[in-house]
XYZ file of C-alpha atoms in Angstrom:
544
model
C 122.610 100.147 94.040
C 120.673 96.966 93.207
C 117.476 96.543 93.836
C 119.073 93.543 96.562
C 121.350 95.480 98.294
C 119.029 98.507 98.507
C 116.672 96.424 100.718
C 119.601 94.856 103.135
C 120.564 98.292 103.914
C 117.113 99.057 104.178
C 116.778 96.523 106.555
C 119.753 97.750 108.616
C 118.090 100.477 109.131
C 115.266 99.401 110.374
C 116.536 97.557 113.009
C 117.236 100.851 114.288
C 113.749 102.405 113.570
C 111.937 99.982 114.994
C 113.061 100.413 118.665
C 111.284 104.659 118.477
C 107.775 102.846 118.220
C 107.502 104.022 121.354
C 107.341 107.472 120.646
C 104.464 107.717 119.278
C 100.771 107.578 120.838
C 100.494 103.925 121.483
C 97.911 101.966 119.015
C 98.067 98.927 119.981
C 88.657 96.379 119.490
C 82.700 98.033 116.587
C 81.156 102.645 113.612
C 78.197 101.786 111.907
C 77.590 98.355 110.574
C 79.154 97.685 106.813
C 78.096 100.159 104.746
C 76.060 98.714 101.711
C 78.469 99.149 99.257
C 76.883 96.812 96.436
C 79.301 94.306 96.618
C 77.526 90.895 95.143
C 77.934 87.074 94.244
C 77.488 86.292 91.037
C 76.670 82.680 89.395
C 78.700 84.070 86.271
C 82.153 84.559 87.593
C 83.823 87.666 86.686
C 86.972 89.808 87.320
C 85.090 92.832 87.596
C 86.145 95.376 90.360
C 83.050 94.350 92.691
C 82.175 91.211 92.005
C 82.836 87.711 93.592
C 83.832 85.144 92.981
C 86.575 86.349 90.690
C 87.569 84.402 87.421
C 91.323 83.603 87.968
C 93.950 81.110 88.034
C 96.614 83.187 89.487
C 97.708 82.617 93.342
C 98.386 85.106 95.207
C 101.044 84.933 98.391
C 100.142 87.101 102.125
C 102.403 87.709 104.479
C 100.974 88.092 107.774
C 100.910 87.240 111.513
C 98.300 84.335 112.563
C 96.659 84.744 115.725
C 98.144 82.631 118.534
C 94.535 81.699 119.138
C 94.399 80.405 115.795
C 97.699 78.404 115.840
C 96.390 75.796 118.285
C 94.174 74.714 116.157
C 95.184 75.465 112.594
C 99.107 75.831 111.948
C 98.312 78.154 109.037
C 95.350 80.592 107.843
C 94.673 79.316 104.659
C 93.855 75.834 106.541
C 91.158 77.469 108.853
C 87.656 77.494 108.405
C 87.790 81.355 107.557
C 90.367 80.723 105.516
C 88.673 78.017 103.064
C 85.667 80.553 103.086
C 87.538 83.527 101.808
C 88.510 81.747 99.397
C 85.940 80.057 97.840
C 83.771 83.668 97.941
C 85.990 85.625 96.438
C 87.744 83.021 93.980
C 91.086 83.782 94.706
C 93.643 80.627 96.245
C 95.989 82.589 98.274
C 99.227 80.978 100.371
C 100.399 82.791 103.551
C 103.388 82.811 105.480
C 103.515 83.341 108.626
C 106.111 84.747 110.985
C 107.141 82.779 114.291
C 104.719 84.354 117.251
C 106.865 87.235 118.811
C 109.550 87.269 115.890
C 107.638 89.546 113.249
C 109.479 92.686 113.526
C 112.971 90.556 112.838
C 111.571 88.572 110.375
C 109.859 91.256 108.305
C 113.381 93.033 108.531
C 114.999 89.680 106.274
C 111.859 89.972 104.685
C 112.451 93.211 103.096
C 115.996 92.546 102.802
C 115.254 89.435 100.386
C 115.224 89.624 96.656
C 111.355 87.196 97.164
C 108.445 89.466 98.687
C 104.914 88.170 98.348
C 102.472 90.071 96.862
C 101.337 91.648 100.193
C 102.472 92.227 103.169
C 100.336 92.994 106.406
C 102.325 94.498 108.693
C 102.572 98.398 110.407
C 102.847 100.713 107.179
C 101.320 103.538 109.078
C 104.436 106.273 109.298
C 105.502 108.472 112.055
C 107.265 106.438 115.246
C 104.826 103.644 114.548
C 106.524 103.090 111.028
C 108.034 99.564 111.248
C 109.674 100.908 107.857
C 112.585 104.043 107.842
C 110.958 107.158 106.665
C 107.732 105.723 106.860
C 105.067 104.320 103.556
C 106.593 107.118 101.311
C 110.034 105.914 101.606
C 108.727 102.525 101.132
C 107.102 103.531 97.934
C 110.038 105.527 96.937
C 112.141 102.505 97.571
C 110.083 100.090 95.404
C 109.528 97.988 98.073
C 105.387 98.654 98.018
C 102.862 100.036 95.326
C 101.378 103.263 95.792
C 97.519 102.744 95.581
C 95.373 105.601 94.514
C 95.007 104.344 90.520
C 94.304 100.963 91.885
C 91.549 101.679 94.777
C 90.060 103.929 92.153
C 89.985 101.357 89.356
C 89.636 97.862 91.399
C 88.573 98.822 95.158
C 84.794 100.182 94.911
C 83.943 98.746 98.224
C 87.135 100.947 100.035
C 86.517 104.134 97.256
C 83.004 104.481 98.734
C 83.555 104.352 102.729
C 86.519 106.976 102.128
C 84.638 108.885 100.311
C 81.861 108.635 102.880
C 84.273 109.139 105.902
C 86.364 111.962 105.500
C 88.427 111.833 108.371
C 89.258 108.165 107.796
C 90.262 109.436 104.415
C 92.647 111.850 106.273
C 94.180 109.257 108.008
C 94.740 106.603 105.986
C 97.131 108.492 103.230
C 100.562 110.614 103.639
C 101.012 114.081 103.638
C 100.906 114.095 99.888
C 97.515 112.409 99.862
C 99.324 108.720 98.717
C 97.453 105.963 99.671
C 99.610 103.140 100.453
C 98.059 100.240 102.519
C 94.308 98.730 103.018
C 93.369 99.696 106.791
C 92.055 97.878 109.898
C 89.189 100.422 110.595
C 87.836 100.007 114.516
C 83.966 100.631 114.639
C 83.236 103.868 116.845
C 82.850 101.851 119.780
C 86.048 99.627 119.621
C 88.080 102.803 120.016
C 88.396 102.212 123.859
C 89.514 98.930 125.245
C 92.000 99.337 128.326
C 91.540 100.893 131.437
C 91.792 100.511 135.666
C 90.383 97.587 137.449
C 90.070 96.279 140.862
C 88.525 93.259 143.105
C 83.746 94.708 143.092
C 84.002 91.884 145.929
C 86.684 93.155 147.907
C 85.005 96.833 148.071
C 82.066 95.055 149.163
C 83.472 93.588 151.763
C 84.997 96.664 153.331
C 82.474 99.459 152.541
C 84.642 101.042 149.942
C 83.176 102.869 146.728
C 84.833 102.545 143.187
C 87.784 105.326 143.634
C 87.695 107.943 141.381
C 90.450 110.640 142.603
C 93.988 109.637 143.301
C 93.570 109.778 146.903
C 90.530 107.099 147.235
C 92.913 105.115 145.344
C 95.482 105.512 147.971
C 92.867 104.342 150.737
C 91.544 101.608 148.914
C 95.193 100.287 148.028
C 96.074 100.282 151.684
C 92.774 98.527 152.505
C 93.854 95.983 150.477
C 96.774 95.443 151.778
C 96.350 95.391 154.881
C 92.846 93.874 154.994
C 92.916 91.684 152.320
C 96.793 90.598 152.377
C 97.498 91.837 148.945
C 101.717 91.906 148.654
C 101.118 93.532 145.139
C 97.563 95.578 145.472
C 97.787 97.250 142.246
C 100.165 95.479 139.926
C 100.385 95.729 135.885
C 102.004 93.887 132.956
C 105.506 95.479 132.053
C 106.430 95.428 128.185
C 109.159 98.183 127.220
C 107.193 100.547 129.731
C 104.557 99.875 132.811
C 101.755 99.331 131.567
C 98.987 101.481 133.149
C 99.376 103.715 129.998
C 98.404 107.213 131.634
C 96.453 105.896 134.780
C 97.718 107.637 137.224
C 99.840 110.190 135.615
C 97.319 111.448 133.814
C 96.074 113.108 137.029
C 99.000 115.261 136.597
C 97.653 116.363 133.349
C 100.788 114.722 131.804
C 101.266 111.334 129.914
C 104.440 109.009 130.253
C 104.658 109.394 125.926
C 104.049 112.469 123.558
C 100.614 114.235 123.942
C 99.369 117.162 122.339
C 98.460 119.929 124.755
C 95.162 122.210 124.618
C 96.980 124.603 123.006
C 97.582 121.511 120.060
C 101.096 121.753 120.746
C 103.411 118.401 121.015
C 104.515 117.986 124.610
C 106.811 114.786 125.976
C 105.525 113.973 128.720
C 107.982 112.941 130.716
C 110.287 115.928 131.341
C 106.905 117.978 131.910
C 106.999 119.477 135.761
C 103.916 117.373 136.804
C 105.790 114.313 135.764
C 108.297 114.927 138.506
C 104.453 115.022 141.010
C 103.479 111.806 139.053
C 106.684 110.021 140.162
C 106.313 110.981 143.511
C 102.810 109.313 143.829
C 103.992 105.965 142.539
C 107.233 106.099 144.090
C 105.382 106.653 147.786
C 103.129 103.765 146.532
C 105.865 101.295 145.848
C 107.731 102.120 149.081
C 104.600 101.303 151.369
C 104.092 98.396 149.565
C 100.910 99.248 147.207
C 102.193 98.812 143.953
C 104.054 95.345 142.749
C 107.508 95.422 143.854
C 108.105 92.870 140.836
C 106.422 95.320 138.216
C 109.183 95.616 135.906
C 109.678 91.520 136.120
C 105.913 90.940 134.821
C 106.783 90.798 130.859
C 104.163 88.830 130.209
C 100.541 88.361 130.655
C 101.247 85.037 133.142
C 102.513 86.924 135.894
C 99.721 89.602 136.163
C 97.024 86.425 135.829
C 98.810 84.996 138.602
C 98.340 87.546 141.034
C 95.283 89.101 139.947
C 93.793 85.073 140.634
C 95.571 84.115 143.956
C 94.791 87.415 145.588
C 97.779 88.854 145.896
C 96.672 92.016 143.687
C 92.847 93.811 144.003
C 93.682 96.054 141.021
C 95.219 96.629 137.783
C 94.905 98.719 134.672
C 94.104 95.781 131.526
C 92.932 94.977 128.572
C 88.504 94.467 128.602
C 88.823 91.354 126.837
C 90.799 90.456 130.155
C 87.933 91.880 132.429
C 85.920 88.519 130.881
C 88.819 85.846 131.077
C 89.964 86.738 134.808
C 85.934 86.473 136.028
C 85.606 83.030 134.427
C 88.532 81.746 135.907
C 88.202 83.651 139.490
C 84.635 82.333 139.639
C 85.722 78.789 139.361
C 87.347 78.763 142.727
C 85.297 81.866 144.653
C 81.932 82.063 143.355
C 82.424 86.124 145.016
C 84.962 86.774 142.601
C 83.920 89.744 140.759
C 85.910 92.843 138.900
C 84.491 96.259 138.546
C 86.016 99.216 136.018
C 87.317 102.161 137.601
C 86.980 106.033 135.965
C 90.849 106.737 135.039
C 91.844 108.299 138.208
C 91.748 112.641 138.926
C 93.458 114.946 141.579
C 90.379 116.373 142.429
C 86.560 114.773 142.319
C 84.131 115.620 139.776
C 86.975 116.365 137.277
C 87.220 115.072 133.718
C 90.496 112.530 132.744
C 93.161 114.677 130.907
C 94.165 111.237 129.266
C 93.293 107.662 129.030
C 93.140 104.659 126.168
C 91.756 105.775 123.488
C 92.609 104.489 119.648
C 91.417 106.117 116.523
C 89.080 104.067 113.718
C 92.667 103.742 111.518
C 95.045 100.882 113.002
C 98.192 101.217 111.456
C 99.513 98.083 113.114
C 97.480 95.420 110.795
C 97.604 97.474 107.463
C 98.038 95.466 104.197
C 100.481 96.793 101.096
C 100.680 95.648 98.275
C 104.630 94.621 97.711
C 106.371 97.095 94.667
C 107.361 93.733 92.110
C 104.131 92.308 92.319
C 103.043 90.982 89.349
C 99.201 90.195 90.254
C 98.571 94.067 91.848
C 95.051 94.698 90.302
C 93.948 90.697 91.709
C 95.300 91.365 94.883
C 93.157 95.034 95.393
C 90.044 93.345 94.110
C 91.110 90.394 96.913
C 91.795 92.785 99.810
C 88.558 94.795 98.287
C 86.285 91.952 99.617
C 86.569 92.774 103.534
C 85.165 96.171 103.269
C 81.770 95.005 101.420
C 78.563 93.745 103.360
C 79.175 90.236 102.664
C 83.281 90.383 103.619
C 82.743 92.428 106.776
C 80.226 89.809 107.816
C 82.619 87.206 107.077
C 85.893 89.063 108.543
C 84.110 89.788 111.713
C 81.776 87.037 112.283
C 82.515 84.219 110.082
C 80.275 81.676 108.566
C 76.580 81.987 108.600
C 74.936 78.952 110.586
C 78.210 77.702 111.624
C 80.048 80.616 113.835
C 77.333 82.919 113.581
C 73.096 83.414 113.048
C 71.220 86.167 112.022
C 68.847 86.842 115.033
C 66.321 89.477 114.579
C 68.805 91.250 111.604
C 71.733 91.195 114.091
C 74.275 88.791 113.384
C 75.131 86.519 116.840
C 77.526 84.029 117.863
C 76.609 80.348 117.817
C 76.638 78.553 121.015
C 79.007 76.327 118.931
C 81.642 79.462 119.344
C 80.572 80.731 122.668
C 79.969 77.251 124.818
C 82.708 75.049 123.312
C 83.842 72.483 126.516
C 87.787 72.620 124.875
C 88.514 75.598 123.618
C 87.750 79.325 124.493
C 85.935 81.930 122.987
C 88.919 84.069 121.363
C 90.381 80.054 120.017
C 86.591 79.112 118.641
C 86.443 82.996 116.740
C 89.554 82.848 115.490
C 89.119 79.871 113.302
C 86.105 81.643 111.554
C 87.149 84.953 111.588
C 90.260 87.465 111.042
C 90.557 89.581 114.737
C 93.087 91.317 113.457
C 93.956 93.048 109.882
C 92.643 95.054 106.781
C 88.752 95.055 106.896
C 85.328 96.688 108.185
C 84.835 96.323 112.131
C 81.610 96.015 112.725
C 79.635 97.793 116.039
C 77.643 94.583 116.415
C 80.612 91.752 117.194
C 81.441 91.795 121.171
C 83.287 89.154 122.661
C 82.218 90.322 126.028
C 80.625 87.830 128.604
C 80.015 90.149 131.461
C 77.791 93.142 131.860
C 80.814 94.226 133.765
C 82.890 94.775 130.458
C 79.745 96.630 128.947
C 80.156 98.879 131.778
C 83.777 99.678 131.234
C 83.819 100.816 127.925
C 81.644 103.688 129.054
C 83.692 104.540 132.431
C 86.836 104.296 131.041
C 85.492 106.800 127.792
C 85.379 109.702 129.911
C 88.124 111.404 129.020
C 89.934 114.041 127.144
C 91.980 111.248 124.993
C 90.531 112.266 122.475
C 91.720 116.152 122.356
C 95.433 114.585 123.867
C 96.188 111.750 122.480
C 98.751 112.182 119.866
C 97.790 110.121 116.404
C 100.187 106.791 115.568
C 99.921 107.557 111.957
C 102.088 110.308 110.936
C 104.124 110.600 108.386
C 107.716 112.586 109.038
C 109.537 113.322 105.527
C 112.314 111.057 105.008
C 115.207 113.373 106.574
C 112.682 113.471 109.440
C 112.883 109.815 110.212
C 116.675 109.571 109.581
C 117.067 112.408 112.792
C 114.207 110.448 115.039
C 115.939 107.037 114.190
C 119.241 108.812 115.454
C 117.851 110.668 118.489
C 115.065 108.668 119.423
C 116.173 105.119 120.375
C 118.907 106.429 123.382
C 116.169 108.924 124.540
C 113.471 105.827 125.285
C 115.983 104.096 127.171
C 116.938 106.592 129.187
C 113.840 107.875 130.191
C 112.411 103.930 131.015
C 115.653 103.293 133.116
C 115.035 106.227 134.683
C 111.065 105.873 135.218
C 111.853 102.487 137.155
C 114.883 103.996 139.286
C 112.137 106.627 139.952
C 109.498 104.929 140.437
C 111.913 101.713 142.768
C 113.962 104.534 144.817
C 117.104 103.519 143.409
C 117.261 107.306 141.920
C 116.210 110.097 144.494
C 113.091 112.088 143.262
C 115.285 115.531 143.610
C 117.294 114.229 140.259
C 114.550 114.781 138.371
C 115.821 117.949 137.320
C 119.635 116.221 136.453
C 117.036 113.672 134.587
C 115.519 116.280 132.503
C 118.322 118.179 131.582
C 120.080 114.781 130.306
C 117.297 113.752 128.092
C 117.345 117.629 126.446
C 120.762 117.479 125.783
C 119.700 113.872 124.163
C 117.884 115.871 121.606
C 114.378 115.700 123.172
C 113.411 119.326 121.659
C 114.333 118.148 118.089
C 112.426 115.253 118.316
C 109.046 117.276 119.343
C 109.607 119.527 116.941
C 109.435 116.876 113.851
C 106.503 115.466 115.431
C 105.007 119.016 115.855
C 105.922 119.170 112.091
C 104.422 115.853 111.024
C 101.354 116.525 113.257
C 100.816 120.498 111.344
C 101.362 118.805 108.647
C 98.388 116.343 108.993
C 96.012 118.343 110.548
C 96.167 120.067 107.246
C 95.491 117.168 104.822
């Protein structure tokens, strides 16, 4: 088969693939500063692993999302301020292309399927469900489609050699099963590893007396308070994208997730044919039919609809993003001075008890990983190029931009400019993105926050007390190649059926007492085959 019509089956297949992401923990914002890794500017130009600018004449061409921040301004990333920098400090002129906002899983399928791939591709490369490739990066490798790394991270990466030889576990995670490295990561700091979490109206507790609920049954008394005190026709309500999105809120007081977990025993468990599941339906199905949660929840598939009612006071709570802690108190305050949101511990059956599960990431996002495509002909330049983001200089750059423009050095602590933070047009997230990358292959530093509020300080450390860490299941591992043919063939009809079932659930359409009809169903689906390569994959990892 030619090399052609290997990669349009290929990308057959992954049309198929793509729709298990959902089976795996969900990755979807900063550990020690950059390390010093040496990394210098030199007046004498050189194409020396470690040293910028480099001598060259070759261009090298990225595919890679832009972020919609960024495409307000700047249609493409090699326009941008950031962009222009990279360039000129590492000596390399590179053109990207850019898929159409909300398109890049179809168009990285034609992608792959073309005879023309650029020389790297940023995309999710990071195996297991998560893979946005069939059988994951060693397939891909296998396939010719991208290079495997480990000869040229030894020879032309110093700055990424170093930090995995320095972190261990980020080694671990970074490489397959048979210890082939395969992309350039996205590594969170230590304290970007938690990000999402419950919510609610700090001014309407106020008001009525009523403490931050902890347990699931002060969230059931504040709910009805504000609904019937506060006229809220959707008191808790949540965005809805291929699942509701509360993650484990909730459910999680049932010591079960609505995804795969891994039990204290480190066993794989899918959650939602556990028995507590059935208890965790019950809960929100009582709350929907007395009116506490959205009765629209499966209609809000975007972020408009939970803005709406989180600003016009028809919802008090929610379980969101921190970054969206900031942008709902600058817009509630414009029109109620009061307005104020306060972060909520994710929820327990009983008080004083720990979370079983919550949001919680690792340092490795697969999601934004770069790899280098298998027929490029500039592999060593493009290393050395992606090399740059993971030395002091890059990681300053990548994560705060350019010094005395986006950013100053105040007191050995690199800040925002008031230039980024107080612009009268555009917001904070539009100003950042023109100087820096949010999102892709480089060092995240501890020191960049985009929070305005002390409120979002205080969230990260309510919503980190948990046992995520011990439960979540890892987005980054790699099942063998016969293992992803079986989860592309069980997996996708399984995920359906359990979501239309959740909302039926959840909506009363479907009486509670099916559950056990529900749960035989999705075993005769294949459920126990599918836990069992994940059980596999995770053994198999645990062990690298």
């Amino acid at each position: 088969m030619s090399s052609r019509s290997k990669r349009k089956s290929i990308s057959l297949a992954l049309s198929v693939v793509v729709a298990s992401s959902m089976f795996a923990a969900c990755s979807k914002e900063a550990t020690k500063s950059p390390s010093e890794t040496g990394a210098t500017t030199t007046t004498a130009p050189t194409a020396a692993a470690g040293k910028y600018p480099i001598a060259t004449q070759e261009t090298l061409t990225s595919w890679e999302q832009i972020n919609p921040n960024l495409t307000t301004l700047f249609p493409n990333l090699g326009d941008s301020p950031f962009g222009k920098r990279l360039e000129s400090e590492t000596g390399v002129k590179v053109k990207y292309t850019h898929p159409a906002d909300g398109q890049s899983k179809e168009q990285f399928n034609l992608l792959i399927a073309s005879n023309n791939l650029p020389d790297v591709i940023e995309y999710n490369w990071g195996g297991g469900g998560t893979a946005a490739y069939p059988g994951g990066p060693e397939k891909a490798i296998a396939d010719k489609v991208i290079l495997p790394l480990n000869d040229l991270i030894d020879k032309n990466a110093p700055n990424l050699k170093k930090l995995l030889q320095q972190d261990k576990e980020l080694d671990k995670m970074i490489k397959t099963d048979n210890g082939t490295y395969y992309a350039f990561p996205m590594i969170r700091p230590d304290n970007g590893l938690v990000f999402r979490g419950p919510m609610l109206r700090k001014d309407w507790l106020d008001e009525m007396n009523l403490k931050v609920p902890t347990t699931i049954d002060e969230w059931y008394t504040v709910l009805k308070a504000f609904k019937e005190k506060k006229g809220a026709s959707a008191a808790l309500t949540a965005q809805y994208s291929n699942e509701l999105n509360i993650q484990d809120a909730f459910i999680g007081a049932y010591k079960t997730a609505n995804r795969f977990y891994v039990d204290d025993q480190g066993k794989v468990k899918y959650g939602p044919i556990d028995p507590q599941f059935k208890d965790a339906l019950t809960l929100l199905n009582k709350w929907y039919a007395e009116g506490l949660l959205d009765k629209d929840f499966a209609l809000n598939t975007d972020s408009k609809s939970q803005d709406t009612k989180l600003l016009s006071n028809a919802s008090g709570a929610t379980v969101g993003l921190l970054s969206a802690v900031g942008k709902w108190m600058d817009t509630g305050k414009k029109t109620n001075p009061n307005y104020q949101l306060v972060a909520a511990p994710y929820p327990t059956l009983n008080k004083g008890e720990r979370a079983f599960i919550g949001q919680r990431d690792f340092k490795y996002n697969p999601a934004v990983s770069k790899a280098v495509a298998g027929d490029s002909k500039h592999a060593e330049l493009a290393v050395k190029w992606m090399d740059y983001a993971f030395g002091e200089k890059g990681a300053l750059l990548f994560n705060f931009g350019i010094e005395g423009e986006s950013y100053t050095m105040n007191n050995g602590v690199p800040t925002f400019t008031d230039k980024i933070t107080k612009d009268p047009k555009f917001s904070l997230q539009q100003m950042v993105s023109q100087y820096t990358k949010p999102n892709g292959p480089f060092l995240g530093d501890s020191r960049k926050s985009f929070n305005t509020y002390k409120e979002q300080d205080d969230a990260v450390n309510i919503w980190e007390q948990t046992d995520a860490a011990k439960h979540v299941m890892p987005p980054f591992l790699t099942p063998t190649t016969e293992e992803s043919k079986e989860l592309a063939k069980l997996s996708t009809a399984i995920t359906s059926y359990k979501e239309e079932m959740f909302v039926k659930f959840v909506m009363g359409k479907e009486p509670i007492s099916k559950f056990d009809d529900y749960v035989k169903r999705i075993n005769e689906m294949g459920i126990d085959k599918v836990t069992q390569i994940y059980q596999q994959a995770l053994d198999r990892y645990n062990k690298r």
